[in-house]
mmCIF file of C-alpha atoms in Angstrom:
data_model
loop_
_atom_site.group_PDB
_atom_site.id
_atom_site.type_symbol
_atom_site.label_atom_id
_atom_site.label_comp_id
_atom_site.label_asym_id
_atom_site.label_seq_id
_atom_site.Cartn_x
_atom_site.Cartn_y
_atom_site.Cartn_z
ATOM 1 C CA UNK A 1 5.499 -33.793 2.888
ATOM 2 C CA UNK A 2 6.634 -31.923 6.342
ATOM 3 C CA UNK A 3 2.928 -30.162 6.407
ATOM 4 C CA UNK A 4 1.155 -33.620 6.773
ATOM 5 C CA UNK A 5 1.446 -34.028 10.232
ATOM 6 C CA UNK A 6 1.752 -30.628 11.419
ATOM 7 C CA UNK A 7 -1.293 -29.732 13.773
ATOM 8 C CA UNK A 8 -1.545 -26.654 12.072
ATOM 9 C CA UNK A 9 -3.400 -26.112 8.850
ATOM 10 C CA UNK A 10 -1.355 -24.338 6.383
ATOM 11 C CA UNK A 11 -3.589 -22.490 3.553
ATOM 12 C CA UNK A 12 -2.489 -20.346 0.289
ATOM 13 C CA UNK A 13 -4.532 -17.776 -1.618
ATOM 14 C CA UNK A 14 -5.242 -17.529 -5.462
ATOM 15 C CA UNK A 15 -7.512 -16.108 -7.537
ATOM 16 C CA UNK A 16 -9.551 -17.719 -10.237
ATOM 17 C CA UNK A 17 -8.831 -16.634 -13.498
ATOM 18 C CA UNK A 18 -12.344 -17.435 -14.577
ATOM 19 C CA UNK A 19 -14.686 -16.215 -11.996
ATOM 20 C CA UNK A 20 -12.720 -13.568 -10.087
ATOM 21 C CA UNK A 21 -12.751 -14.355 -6.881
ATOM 22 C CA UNK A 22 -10.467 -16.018 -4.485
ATOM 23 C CA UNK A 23 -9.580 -20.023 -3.987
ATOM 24 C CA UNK A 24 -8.086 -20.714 -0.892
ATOM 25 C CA UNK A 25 -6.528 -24.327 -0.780
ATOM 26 C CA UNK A 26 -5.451 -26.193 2.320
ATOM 27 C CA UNK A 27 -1.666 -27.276 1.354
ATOM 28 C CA UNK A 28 -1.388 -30.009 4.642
ATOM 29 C CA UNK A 29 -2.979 -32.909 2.688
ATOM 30 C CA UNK A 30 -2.009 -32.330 -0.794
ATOM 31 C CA UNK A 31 0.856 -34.741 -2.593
ATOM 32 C CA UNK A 32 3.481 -33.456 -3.567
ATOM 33 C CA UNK A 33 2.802 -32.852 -7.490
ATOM 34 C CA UNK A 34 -0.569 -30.690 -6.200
ATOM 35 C CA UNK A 35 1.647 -28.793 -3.879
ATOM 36 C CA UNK A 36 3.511 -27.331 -6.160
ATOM 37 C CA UNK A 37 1.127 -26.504 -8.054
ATOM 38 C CA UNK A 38 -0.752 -25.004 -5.606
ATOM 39 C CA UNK A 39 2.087 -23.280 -4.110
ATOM 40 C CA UNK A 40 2.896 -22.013 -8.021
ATOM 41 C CA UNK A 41 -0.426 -20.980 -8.549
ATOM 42 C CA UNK A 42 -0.627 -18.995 -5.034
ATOM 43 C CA UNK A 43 2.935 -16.514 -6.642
ATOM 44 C CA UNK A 44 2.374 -16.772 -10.326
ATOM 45 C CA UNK A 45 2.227 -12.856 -10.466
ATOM 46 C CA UNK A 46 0.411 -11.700 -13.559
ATOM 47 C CA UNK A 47 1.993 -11.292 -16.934
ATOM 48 C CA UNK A 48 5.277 -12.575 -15.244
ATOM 49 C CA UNK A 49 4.536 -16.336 -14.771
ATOM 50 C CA UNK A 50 2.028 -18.168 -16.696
ATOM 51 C CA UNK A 51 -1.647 -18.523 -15.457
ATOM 52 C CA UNK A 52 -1.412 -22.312 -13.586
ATOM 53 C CA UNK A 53 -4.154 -24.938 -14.488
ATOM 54 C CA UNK A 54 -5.227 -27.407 -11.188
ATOM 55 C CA UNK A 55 -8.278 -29.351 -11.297
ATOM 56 C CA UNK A 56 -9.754 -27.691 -14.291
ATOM 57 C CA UNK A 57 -9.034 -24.215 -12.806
ATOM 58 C CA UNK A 58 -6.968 -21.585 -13.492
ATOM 59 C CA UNK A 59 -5.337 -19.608 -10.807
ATOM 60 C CA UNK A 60 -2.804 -16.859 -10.561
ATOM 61 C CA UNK A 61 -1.490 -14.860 -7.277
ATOM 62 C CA UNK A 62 -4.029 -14.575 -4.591
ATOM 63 C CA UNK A 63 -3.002 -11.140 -4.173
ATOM 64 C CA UNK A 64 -5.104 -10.291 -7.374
ATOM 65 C CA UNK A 65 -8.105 -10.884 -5.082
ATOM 66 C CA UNK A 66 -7.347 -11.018 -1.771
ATOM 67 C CA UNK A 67 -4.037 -8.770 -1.351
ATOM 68 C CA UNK A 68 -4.050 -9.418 2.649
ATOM 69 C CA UNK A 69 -5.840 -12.092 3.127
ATOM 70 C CA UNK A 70 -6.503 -12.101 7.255
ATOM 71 C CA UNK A 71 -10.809 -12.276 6.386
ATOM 72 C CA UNK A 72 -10.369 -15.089 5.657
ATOM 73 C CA UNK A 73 -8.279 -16.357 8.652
ATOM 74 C CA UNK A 74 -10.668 -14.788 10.764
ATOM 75 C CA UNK A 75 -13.970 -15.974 8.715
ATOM 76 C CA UNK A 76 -12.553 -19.616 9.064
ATOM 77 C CA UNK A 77 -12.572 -20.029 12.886
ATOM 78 C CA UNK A 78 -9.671 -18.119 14.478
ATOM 79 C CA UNK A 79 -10.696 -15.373 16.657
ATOM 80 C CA UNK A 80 -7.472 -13.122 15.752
ATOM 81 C CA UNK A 81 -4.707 -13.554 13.267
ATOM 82 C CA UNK A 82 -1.306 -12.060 12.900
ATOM 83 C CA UNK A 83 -0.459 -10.052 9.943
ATOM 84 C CA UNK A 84 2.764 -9.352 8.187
ATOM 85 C CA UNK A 85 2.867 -6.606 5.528
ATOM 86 C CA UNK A 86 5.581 -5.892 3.282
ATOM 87 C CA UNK A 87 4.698 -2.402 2.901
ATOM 88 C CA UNK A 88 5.416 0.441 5.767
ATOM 89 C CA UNK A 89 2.041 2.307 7.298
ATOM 90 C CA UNK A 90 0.101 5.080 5.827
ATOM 91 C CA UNK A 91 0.902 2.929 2.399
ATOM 92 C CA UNK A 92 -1.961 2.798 -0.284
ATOM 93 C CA UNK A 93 -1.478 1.112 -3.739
ATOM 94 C CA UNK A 94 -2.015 3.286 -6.674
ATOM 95 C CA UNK A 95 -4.467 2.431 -9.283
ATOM 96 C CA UNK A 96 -3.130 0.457 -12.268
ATOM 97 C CA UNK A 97 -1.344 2.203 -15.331
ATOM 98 C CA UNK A 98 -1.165 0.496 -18.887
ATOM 99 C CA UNK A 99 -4.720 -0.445 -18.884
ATOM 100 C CA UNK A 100 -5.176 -0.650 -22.402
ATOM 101 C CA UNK A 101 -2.503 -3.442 -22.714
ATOM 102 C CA UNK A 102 -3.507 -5.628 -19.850
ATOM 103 C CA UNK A 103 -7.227 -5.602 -21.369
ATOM 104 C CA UNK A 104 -5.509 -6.792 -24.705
ATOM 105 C CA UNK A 105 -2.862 -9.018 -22.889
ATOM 106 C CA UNK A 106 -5.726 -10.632 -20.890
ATOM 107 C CA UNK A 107 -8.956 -10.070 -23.702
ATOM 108 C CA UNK A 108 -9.246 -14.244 -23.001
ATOM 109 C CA UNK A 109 -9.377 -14.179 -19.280
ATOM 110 C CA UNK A 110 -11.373 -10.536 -19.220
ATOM 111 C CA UNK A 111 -11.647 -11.564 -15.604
ATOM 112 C CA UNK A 112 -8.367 -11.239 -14.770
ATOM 113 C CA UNK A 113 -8.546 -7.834 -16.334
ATOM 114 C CA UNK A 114 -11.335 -6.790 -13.876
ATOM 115 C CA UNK A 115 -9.008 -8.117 -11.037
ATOM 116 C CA UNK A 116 -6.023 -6.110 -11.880
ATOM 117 C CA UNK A 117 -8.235 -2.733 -12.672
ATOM 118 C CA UNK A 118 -9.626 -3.306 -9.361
ATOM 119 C CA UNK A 119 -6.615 -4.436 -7.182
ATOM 120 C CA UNK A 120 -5.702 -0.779 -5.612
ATOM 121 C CA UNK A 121 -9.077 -0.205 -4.505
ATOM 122 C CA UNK A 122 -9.639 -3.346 -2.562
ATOM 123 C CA UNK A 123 -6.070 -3.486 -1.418
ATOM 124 C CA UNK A 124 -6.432 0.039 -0.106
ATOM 125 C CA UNK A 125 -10.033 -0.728 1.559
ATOM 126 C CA UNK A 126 -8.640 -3.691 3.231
ATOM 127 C CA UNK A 127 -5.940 -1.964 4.345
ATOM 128 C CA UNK A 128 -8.259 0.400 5.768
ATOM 129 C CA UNK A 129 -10.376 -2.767 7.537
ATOM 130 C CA UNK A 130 -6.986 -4.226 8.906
ATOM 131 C CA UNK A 131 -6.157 -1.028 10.550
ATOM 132 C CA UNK A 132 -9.545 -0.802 12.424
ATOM 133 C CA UNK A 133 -9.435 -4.469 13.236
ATOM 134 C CA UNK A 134 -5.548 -3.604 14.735
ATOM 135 C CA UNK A 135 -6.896 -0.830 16.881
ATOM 136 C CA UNK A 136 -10.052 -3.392 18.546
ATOM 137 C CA UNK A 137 -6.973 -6.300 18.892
ATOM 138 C CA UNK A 138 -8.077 -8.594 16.554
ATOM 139 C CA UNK A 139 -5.536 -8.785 14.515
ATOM 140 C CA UNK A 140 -1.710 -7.748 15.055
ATOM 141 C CA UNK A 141 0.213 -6.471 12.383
ATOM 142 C CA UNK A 142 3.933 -6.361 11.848
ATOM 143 C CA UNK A 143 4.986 -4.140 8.894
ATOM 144 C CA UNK A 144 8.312 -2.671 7.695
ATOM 145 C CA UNK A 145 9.381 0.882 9.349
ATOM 146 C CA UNK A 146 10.429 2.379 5.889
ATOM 147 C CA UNK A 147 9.719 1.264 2.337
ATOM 148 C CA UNK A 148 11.743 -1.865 0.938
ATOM 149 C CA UNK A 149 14.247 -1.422 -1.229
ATOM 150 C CA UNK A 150 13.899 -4.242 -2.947
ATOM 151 C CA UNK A 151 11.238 -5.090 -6.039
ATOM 152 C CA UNK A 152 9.117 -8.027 -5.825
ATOM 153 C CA UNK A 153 11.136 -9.359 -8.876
ATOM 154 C CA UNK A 154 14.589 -8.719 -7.391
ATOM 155 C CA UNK A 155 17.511 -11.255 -8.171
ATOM 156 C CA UNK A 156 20.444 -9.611 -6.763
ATOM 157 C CA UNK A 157 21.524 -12.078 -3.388
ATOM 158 C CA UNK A 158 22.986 -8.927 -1.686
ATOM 159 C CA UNK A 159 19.737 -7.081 -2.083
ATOM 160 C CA UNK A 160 17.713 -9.930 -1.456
ATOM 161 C CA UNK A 161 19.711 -10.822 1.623
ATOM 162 C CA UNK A 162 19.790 -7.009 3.145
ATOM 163 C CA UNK A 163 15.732 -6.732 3.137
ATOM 164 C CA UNK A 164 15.523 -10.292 4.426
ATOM 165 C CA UNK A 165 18.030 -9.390 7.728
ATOM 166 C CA UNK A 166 15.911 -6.136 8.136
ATOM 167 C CA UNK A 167 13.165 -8.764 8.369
ATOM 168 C CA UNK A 168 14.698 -10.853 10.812
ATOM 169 C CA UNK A 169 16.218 -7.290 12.828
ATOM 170 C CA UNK A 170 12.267 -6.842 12.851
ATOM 171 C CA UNK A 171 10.862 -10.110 13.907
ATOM 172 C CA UNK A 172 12.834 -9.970 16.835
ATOM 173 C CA UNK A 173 11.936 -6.626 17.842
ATOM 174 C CA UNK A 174 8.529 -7.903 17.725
ATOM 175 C CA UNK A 175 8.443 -11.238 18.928
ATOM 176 C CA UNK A 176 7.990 -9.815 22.548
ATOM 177 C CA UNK A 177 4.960 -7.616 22.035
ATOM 178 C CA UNK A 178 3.436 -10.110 19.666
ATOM 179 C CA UNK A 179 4.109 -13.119 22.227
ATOM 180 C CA UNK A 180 2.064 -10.485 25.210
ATOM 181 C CA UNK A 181 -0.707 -10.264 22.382
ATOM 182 C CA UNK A 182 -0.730 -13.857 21.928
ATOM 183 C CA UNK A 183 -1.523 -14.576 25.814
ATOM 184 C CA UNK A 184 -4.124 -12.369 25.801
#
């Protein structure tokens, strides 16, 4: 595995299907069968991919818990963290539609129903959080100017390939401020 002997610990988010909450798992020290697994668990996006089973847990998208997940960067001893959005400023999620089918869909894992009913709301307070944390310099956050055109589930290369060099057109505007921010 190339994370192994990085000095750098590399962690991914999920949520637990059974109790709710987030599982964060620390990918550097993990085989390679776990890894994947991990890593499937940490994008499985709900009623998309299937809900992934790793050491009698099962996990789906962290995002179902823990949409932007720098509290727990900062809760596990770094005194700032970067952020990267994929959604423009002023952006708040809207609260689910179809609720009556995803409680069906989900009546096993009721759970995971309470996660998805209650995804805007903690998306849009920690969106709220990040911002205040941006303005005291604890975190820095690099979002999109404009709204992606591009779904989450997009397939097409060119599409795929125009949002990703708006990306890269982005990083590098960045990388200067962010590198002043990171000598601070």
């Amino acid at each position: 595995m190339m994370l192994e002997n990085s000095e750098s610990k590399f962690y991914v988010g999920t949520s637990n299907c059974l109790t709710g909450v987030s599982e964060f798992f620390l990918l550097n020290n993990l085989d390679k069968k776990e890894f994947k697994t991990v890593l499937s668990a940490s994008s499985s996006i709900p009623l998309i991919a299937p809900v992934v089973s790793y050491n009698g847990k099962l996990l789906l998208d962290g995002g179902l818990t823990d949409s932007i997940p720098f509290e727990y960067a900062l809760n596990h001893g770094n005194k700032r963290a970067v952020v990267v959005l994929t959604q423009p400023e002023g952006y708040l999620k809207s609260p689910l539609k179809f609720t009556a089918l995803l409680k069906w869909y989900y009546r096993k894992l009721p759970k995971v129903y309470e996660m998805l009913l209650n995804r805007a709301e903690r998306y849009n307070a920690s969106v709220r959080q990040l911002e205040e944390l941006e303005k005291e310099g604890l975190v820095y956050v690099i979002r999109p100017k404009e709204k992606l055109v591009v779904s989450r589930l997009e397939n097409n290369p060119l599409k795929t390939a125009k949002v990703y060099n708006a990306a890269m057109d982005l990083a590098r505007k960045e990388y200067s401020d962010l590198q002043k921010w990171l000598e601070q």
